[in-house]
mmCIF file of C-alpha atoms in Angstrom:
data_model
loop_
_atom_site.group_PDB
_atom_site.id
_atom_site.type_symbol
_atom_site.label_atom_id
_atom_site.label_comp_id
_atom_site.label_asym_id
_atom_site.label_seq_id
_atom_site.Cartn_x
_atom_site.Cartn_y
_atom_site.Cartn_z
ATOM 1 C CA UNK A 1 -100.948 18.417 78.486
ATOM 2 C CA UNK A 2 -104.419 17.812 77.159
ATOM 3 C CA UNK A 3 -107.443 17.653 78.671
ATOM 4 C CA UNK A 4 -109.265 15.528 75.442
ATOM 5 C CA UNK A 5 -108.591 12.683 77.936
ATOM 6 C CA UNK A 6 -111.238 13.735 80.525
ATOM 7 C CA UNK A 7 -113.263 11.489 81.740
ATOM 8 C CA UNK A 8 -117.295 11.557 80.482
ATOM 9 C CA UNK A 9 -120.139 8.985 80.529
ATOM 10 C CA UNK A 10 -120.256 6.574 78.089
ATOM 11 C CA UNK A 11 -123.543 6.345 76.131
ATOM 12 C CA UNK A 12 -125.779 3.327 77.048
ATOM 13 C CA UNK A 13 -125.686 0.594 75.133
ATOM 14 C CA UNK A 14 -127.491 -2.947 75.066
ATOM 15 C CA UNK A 15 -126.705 -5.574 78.067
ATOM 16 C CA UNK A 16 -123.730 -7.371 77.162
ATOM 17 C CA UNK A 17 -123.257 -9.912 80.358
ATOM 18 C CA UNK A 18 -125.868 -11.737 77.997
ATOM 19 C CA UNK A 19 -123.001 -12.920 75.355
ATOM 20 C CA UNK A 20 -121.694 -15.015 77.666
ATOM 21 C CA UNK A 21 -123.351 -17.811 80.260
ATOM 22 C CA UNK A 22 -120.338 -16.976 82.514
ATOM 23 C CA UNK A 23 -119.873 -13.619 84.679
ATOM 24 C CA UNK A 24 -117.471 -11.762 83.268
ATOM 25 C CA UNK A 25 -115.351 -12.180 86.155
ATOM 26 C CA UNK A 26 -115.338 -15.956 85.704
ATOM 27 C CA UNK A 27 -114.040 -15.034 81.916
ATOM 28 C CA UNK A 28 -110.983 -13.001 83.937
ATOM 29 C CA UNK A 29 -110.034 -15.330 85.832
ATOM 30 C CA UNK A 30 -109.751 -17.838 83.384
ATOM 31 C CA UNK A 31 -107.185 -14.961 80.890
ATOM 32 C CA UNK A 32 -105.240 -13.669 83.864
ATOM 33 C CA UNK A 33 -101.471 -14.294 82.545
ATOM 34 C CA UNK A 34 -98.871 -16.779 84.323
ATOM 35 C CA UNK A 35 -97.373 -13.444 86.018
ATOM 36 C CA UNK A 36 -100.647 -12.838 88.041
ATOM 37 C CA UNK A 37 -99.993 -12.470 91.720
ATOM 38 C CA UNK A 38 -101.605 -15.692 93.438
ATOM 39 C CA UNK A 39 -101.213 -14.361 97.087
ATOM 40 C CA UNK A 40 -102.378 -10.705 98.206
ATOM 41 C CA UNK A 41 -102.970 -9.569 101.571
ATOM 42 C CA UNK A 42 -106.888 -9.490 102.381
ATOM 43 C CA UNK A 43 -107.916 -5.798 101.530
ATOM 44 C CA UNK A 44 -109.927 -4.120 104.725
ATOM 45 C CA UNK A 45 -112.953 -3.221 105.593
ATOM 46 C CA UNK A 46 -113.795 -0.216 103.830
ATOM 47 C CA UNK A 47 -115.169 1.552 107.255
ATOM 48 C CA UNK A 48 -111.525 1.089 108.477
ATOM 49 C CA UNK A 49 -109.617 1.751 105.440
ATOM 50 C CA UNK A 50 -108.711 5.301 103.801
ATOM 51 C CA UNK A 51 -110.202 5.010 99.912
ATOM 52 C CA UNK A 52 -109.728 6.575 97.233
ATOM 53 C CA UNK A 53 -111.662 6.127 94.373
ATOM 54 C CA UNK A 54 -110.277 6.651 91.020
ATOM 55 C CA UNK A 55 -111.449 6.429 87.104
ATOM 56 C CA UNK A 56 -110.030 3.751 85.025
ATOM 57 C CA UNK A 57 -108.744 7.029 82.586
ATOM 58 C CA UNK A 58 -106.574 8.741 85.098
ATOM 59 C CA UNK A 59 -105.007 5.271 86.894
ATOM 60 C CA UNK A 60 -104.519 3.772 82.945
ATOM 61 C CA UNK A 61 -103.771 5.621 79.401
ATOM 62 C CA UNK A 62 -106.815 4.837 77.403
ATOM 63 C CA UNK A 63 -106.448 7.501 74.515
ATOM 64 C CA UNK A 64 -106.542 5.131 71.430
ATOM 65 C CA UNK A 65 -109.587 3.558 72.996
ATOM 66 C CA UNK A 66 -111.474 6.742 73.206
ATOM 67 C CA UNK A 67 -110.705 7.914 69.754
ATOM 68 C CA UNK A 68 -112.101 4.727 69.004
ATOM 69 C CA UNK A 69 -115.468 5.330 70.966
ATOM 70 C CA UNK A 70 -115.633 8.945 69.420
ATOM 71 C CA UNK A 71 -114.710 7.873 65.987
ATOM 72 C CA UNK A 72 -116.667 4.537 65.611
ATOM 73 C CA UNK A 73 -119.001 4.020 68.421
ATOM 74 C CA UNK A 74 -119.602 2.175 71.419
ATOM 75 C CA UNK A 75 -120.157 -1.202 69.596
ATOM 76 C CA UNK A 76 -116.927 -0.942 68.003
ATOM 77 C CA UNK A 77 -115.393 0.622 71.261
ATOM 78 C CA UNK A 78 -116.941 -2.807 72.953
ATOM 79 C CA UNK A 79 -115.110 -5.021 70.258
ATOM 80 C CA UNK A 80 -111.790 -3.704 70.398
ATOM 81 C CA UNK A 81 -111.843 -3.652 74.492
ATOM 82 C CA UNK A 82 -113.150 -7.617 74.125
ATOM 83 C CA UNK A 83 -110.131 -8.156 71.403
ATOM 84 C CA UNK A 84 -107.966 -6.599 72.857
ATOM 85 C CA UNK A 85 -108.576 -7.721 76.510
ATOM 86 C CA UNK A 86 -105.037 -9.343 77.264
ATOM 87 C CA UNK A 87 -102.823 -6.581 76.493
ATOM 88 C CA UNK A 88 -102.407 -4.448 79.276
ATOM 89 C CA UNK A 89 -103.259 -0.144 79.242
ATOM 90 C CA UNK A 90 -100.551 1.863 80.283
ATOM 91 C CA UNK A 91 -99.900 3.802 83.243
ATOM 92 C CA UNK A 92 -101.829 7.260 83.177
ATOM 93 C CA UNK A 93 -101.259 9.940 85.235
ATOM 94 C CA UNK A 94 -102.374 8.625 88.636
ATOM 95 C CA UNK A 95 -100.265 5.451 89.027
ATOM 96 C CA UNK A 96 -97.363 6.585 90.295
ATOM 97 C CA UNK A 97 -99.789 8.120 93.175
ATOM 98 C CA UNK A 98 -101.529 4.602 93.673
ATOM 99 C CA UNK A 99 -98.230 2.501 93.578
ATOM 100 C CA UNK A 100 -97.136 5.085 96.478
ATOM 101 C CA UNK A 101 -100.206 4.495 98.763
ATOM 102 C CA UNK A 102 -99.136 0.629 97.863
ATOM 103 C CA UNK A 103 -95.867 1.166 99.423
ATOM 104 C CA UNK A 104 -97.087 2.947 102.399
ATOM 105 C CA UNK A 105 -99.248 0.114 102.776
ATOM 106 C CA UNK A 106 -96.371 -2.609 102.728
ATOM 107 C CA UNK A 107 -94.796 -0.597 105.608
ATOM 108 C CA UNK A 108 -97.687 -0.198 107.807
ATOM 109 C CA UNK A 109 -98.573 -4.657 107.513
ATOM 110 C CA UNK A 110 -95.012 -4.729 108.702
ATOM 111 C CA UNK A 111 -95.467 -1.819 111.656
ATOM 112 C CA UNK A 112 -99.051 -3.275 112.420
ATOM 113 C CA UNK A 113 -100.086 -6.534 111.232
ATOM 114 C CA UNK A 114 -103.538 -6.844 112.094
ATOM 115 C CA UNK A 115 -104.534 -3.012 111.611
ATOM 116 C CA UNK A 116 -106.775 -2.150 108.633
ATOM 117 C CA UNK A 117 -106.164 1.645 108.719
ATOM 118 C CA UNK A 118 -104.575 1.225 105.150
ATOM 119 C CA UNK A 119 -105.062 3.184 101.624
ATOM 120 C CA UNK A 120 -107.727 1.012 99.914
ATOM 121 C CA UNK A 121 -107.818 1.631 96.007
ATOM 122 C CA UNK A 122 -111.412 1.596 94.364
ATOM 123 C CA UNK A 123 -111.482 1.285 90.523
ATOM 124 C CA UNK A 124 -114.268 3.370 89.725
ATOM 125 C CA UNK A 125 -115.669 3.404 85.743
ATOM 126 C CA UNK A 126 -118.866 3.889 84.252
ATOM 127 C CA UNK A 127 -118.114 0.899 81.805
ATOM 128 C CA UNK A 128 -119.548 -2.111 81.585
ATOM 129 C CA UNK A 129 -118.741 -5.140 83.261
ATOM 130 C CA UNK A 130 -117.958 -6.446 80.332
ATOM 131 C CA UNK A 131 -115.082 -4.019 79.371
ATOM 132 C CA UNK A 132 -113.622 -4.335 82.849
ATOM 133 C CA UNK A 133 -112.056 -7.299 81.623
ATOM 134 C CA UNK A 134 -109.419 -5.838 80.502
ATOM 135 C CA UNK A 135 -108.954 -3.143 83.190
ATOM 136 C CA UNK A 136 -108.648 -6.612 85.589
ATOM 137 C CA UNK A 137 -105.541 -8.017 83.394
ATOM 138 C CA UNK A 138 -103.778 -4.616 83.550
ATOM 139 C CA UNK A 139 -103.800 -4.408 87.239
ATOM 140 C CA UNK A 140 -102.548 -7.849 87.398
ATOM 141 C CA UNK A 141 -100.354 -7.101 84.692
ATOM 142 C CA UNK A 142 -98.692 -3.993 86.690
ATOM 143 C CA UNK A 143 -99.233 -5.920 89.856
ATOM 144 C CA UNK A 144 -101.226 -3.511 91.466
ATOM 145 C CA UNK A 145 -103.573 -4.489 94.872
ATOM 146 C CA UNK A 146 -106.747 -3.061 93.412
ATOM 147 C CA UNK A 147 -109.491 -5.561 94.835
ATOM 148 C CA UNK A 148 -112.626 -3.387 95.072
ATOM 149 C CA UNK A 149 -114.209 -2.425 91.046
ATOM 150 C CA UNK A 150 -117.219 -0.158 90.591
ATOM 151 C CA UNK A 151 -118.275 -0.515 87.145
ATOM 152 C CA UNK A 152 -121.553 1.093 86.263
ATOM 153 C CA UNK A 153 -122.378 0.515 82.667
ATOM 154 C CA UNK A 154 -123.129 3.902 81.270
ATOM 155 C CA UNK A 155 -124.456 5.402 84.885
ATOM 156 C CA UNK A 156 -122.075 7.735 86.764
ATOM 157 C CA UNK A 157 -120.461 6.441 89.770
ATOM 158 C CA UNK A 158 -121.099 9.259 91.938
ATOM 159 C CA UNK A 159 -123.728 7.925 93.840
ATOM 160 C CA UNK A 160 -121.398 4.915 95.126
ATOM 161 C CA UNK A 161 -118.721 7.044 96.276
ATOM 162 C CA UNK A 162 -120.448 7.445 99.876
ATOM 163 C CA UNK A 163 -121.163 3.421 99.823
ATOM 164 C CA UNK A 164 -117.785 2.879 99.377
ATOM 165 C CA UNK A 165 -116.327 5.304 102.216
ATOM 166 C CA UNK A 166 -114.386 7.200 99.863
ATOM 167 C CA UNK A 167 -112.168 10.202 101.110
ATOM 168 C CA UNK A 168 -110.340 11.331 97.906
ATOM 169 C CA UNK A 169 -111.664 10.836 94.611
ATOM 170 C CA UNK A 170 -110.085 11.588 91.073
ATOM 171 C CA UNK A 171 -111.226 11.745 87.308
ATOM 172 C CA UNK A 172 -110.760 13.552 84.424
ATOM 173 C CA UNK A 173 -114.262 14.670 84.417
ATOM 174 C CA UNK A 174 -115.029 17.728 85.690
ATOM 175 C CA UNK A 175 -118.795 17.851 86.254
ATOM 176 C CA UNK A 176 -118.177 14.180 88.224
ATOM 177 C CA UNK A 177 -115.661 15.799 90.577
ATOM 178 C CA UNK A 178 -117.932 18.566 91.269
ATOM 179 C CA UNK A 179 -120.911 16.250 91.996
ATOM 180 C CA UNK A 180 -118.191 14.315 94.488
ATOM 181 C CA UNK A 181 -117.544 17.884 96.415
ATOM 182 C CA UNK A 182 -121.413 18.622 96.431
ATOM 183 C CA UNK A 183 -121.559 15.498 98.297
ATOM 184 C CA UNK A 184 -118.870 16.587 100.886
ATOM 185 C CA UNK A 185 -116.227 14.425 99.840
ATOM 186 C CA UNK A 186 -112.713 15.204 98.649
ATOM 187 C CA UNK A 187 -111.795 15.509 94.846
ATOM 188 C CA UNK A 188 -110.252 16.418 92.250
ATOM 189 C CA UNK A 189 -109.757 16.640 88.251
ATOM 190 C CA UNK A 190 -106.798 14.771 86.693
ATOM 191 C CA UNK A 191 -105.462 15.563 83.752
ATOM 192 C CA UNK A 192 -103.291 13.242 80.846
ATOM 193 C CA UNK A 193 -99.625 14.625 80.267
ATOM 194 C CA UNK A 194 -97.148 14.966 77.764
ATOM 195 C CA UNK A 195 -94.485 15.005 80.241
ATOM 196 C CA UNK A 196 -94.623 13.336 83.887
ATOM 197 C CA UNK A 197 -91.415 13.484 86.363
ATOM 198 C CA UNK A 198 -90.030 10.802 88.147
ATOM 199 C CA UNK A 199 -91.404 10.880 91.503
ATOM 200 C CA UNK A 200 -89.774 8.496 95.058
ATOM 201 C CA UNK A 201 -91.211 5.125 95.295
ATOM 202 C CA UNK A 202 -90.745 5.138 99.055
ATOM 203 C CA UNK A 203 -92.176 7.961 100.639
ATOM 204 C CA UNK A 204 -95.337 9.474 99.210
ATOM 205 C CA UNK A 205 -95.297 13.234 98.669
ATOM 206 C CA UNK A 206 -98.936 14.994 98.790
ATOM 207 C CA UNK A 207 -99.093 18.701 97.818
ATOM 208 C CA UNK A 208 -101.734 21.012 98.863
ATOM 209 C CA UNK A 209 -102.578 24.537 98.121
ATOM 210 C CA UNK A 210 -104.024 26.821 100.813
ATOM 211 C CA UNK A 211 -107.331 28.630 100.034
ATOM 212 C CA UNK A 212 -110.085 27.222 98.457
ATOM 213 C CA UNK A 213 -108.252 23.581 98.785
ATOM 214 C CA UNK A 214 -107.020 23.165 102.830
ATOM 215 C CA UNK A 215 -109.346 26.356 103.596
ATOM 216 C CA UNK A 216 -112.610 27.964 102.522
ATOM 217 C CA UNK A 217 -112.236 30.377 100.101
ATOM 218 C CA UNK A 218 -113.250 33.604 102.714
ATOM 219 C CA UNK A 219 -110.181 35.112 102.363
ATOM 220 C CA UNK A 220 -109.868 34.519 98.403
ATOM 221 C CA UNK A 221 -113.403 35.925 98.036
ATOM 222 C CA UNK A 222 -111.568 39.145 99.875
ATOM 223 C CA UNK A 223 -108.793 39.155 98.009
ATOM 224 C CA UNK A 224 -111.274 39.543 94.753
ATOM 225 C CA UNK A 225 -113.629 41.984 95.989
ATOM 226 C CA UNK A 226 -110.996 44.756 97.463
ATOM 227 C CA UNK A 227 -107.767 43.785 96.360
ATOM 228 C CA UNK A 228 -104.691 42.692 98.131
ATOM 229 C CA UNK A 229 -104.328 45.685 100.975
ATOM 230 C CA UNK A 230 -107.799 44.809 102.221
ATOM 231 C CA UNK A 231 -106.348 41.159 102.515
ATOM 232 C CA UNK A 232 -103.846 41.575 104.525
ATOM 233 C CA UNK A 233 -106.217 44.439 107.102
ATOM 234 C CA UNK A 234 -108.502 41.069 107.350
ATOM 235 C CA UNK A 235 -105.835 38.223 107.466
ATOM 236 C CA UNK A 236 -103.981 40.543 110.356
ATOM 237 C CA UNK A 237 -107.359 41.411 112.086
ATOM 238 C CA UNK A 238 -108.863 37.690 112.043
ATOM 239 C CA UNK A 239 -105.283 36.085 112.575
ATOM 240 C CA UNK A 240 -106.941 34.482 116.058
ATOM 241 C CA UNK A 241 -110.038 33.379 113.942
ATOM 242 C CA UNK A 242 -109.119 29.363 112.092
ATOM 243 C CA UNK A 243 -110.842 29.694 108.183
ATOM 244 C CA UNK A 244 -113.376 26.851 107.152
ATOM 245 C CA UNK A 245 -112.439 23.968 105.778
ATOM 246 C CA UNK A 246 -111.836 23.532 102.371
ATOM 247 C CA UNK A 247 -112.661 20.749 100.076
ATOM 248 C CA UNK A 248 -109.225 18.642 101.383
ATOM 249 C CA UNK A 249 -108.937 19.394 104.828
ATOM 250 C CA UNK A 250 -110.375 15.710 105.520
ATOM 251 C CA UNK A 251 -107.774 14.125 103.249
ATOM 252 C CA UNK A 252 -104.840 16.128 105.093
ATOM 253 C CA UNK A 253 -106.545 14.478 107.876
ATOM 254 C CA UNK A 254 -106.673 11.489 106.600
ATOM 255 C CA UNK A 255 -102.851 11.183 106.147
ATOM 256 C CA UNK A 256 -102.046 13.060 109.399
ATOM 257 C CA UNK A 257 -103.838 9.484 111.158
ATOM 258 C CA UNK A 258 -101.450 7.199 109.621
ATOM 259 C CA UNK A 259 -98.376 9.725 109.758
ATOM 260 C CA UNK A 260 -98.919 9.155 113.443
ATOM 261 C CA UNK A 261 -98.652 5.642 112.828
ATOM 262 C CA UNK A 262 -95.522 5.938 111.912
ATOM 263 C CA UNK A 263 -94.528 8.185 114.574
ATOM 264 C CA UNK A 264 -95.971 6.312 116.839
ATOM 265 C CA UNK A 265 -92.945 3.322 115.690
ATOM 266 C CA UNK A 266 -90.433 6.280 116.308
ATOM 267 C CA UNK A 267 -90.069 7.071 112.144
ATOM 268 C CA UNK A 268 -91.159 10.870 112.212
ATOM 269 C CA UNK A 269 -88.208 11.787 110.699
ATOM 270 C CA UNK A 270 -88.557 9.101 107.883
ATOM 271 C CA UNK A 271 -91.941 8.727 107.880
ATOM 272 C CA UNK A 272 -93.051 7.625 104.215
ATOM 273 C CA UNK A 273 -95.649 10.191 103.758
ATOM 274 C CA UNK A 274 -95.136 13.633 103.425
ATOM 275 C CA UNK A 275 -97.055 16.107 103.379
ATOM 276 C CA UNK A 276 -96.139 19.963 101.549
ATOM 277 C CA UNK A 277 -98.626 23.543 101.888
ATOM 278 C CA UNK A 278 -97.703 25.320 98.517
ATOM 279 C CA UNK A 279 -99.319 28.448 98.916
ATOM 280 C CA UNK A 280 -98.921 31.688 96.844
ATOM 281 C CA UNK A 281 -99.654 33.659 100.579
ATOM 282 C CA UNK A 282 -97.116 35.979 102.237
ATOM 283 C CA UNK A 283 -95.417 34.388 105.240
ATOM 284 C CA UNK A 284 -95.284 37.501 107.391
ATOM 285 C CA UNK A 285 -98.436 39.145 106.225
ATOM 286 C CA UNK A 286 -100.685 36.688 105.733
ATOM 287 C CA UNK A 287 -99.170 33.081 106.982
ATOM 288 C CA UNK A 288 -100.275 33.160 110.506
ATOM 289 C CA UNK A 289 -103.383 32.462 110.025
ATOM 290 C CA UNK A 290 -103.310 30.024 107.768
ATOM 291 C CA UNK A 291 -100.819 27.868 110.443
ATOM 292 C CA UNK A 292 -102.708 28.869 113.215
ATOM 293 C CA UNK A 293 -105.980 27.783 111.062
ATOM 294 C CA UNK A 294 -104.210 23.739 110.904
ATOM 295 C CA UNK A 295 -103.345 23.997 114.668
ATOM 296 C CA UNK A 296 -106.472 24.512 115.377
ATOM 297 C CA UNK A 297 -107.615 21.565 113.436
ATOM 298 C CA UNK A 298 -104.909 19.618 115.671
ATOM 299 C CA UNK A 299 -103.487 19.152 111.549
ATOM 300 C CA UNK A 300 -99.928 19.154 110.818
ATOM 301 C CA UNK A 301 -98.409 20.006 107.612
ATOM 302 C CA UNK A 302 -94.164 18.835 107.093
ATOM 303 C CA UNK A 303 -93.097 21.241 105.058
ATOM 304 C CA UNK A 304 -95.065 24.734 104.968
ATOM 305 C CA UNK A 305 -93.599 27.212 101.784
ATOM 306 C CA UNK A 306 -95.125 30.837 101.411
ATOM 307 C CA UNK A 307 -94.700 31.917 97.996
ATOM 308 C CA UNK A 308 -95.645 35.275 97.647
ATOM 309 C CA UNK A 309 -97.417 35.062 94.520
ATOM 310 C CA UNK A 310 -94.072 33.935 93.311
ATOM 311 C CA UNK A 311 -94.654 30.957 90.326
ATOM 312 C CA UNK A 312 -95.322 27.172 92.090
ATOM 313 C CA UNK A 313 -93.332 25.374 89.694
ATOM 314 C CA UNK A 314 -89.650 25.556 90.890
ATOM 315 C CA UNK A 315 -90.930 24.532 94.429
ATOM 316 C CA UNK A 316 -92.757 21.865 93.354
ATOM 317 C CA UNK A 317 -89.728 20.391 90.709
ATOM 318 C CA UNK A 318 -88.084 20.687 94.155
ATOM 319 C CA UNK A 319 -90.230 19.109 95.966
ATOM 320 C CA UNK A 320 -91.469 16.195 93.416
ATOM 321 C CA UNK A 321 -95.026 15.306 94.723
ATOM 322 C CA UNK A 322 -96.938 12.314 93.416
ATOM 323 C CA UNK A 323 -99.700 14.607 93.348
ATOM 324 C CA UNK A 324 -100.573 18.170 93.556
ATOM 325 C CA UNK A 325 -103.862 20.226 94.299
ATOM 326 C CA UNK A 326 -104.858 23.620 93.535
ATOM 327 C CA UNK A 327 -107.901 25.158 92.882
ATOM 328 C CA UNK A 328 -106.654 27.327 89.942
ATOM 329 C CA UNK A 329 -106.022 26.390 86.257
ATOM 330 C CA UNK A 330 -102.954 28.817 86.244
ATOM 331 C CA UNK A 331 -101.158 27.116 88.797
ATOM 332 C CA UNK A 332 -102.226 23.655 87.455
ATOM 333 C CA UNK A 333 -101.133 24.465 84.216
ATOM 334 C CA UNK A 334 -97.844 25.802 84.994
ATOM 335 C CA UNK A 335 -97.380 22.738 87.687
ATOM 336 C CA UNK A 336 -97.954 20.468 84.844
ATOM 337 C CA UNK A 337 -95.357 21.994 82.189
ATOM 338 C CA UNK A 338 -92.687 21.108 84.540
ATOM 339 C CA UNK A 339 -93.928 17.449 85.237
ATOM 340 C CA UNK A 340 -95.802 17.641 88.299
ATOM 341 C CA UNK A 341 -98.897 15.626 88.625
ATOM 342 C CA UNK A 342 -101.219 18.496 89.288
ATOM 343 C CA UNK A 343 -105.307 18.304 90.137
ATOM 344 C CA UNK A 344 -107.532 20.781 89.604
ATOM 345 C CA UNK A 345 -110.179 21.598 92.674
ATOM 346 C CA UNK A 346 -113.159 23.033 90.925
ATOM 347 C CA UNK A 347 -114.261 24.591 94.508
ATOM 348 C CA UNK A 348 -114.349 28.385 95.705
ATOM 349 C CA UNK A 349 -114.588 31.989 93.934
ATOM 350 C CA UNK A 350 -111.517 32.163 91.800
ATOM 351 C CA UNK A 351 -111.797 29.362 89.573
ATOM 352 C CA UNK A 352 -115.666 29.827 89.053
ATOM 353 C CA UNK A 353 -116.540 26.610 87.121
ATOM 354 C CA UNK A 354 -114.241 27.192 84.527
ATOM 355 C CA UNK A 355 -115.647 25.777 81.152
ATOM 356 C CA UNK A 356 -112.226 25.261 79.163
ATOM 357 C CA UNK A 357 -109.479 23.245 81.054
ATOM 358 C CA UNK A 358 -105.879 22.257 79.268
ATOM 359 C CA UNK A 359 -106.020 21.970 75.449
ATOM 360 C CA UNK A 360 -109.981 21.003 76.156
ATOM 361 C CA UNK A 361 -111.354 19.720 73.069
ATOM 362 C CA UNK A 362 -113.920 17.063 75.304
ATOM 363 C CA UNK A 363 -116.871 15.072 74.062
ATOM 364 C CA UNK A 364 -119.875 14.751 76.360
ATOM 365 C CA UNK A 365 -119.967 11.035 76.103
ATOM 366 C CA UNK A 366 -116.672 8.638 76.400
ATOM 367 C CA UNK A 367 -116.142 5.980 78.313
ATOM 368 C CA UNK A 368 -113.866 6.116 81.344
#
């Protein structure tokens, strides 16, 4: 798994909606293939919805493009992209989580008809309009119900995120996703794999880990001053005591509202979103907090597994998540060599801004 596919701004270049009289969207319209969907269901409100914004690099595989950008330039990058609008990307490493917040969605029109507490899907890319031509035939190509584009033309997209309501957001680019959490909302860096496994396309499968991702990182910064005895004394002593927040304790929450949609229709037990703490605590000496901590957040979790600083990967093959989060590169890493989708969480003490990622060999300025 490399991280040479991480998203970074693209360098400026002139304004090319003046090629053409027409908008660019008007040019879309008019190369959208026979197969494009002619009926979609009316996308809500974005106060209503849950959104999650993602970058055009993690939803699509746009490797040869880049090359292209880093080899040749951004004129030549332009060209291609304008050439080469009507054949489709392929799927990177978040669409398999996007087509499973699509299927949630298809349940939840049937359960509630007129509710707009749905997943809404924000394309967010700091290319030009002009390029997003093509990223508008792919998701009509794949048939995907992305209605909402933020396409900034060189600037980053950070500043939009709040405009748009967004509660998760994922790129490849580091220093983005750490602007995101600076702002208060939930994200995450995504990373391109060699190898991705086949995940449910009927219930969606979110995994989180524990400190520094569901939690504050109080205890981790513990942990790392006095070692693992001096844990467990403050674990056992503050056991009463929930920990902060972390970074994704609002997108648990998030899919803890419509879980209880679904339960609400009677489908607990077949609810199609499930939700997974994959934590490398000890059950017994340290776990009651950390399930007293979501009780007290009136949060709950399906499927809680206490690891013991045992590896993550054979729970998660188990388990099969559309997406994983942890706030450590080891754990990432070692998700991602058995297939898992895994996002790194660039928040709290142990992962300290880390300056290499997987195989990083990034530029400063690509297109995403």
């Amino acid at each position: 798994m490399s991280q040479n596919n991480r998203d970074t701004l693209t360098a400026r270049g002139p304004d090319l909606t003046s090629i053409s009289n027409r908008a660019p969207w008007e040019d879309a319209r008019m190369k959208l293939k026979p197969s494009t969907p002619t009926r979609k269901p009316k996308p809500p409100k974005p106060e209503n919805a849950i959104t999650i914004g993602v970058s055009a690099r993690v939803l699509f595989n746009m490797e040869k493009e880049q090359q292209i950008y880093k080899q040749q330039g951004l004129e030549d990058y332009i060209k291609y992209q304008v050439e080469h609008e009507t054949q489709p990307f392929s799927p990177g490493p978040a669409f398999s989580f996007v087509k499973a917040l699509e299927a949630v969605n298809t349940q939840l029109r049937e359960l509630y008809p007129d509710s707009e507490e749905l997943f809404d899907v924000v394309l967010m890319t700091n290319n030009h309009a002009y390029v997003g031509l093509r990223l508008i035939n792919t998701i009509n190509h794949h048939q995907l119900f992305i209605e909402r584009f933020c396409m900034t033309g060189g600037n980053s997209p950070i500043g939009y995120l709040k405009a748009y309501h967004t509660n998760l957001y994922l790129s490849s680019d580091p220093d983005k996703v750490r602007e995101a959490l600076e702002e208060g909302i939930a994200a995450a860096t995504m990373f391109t794999q060699e190898k991705i496994t086949e995940v449910s396309d009927t219930q969606l499968r979110v995994a989180f880990d524990g400190d520094a991702v569901l939690f504050s990182d109080e205890s981790e910064r513990i942990y790392k001053a006095h070692g693992l005895e001096k844990f467990f004394e403050h674990e056992k002593a503050h056991e009463n005591k929930p920990l902060d927040h972390g970074p994704l304790k609002c997108f648990l929450e998030a899919l803890g509202k419509l879980q209880k949609k679904f339960y609400g229709k009677g489908q607990r037990m077949d609810c199609p979103i499930r939700t997974y703490l994959v934590t490398a605590r000890s059950a017994a000496s340290s776990g009651t907090r950390a399930l007293k901590t979501l009780r007290s957040w009136g949060l709950e979790i399906d499927e809680a597994l206490f690891l013991a600083g045992a590896p993550k990967g054979p729970m998660l093959e188990k388990i099969r998540p559309h997406i994983f989060f942890d706030d450590q590169m080891f754990h990432v890493e070692g998700a991602a060599e058995i297939g898992t989708v895994a996002c790194h969480v660039p928040y709290g003490i142990s992962q300290a801004m880390p300056k290499k990622g997987i195989n990083d060999k990034e530029t400063s300025s690509a297109p995403k």
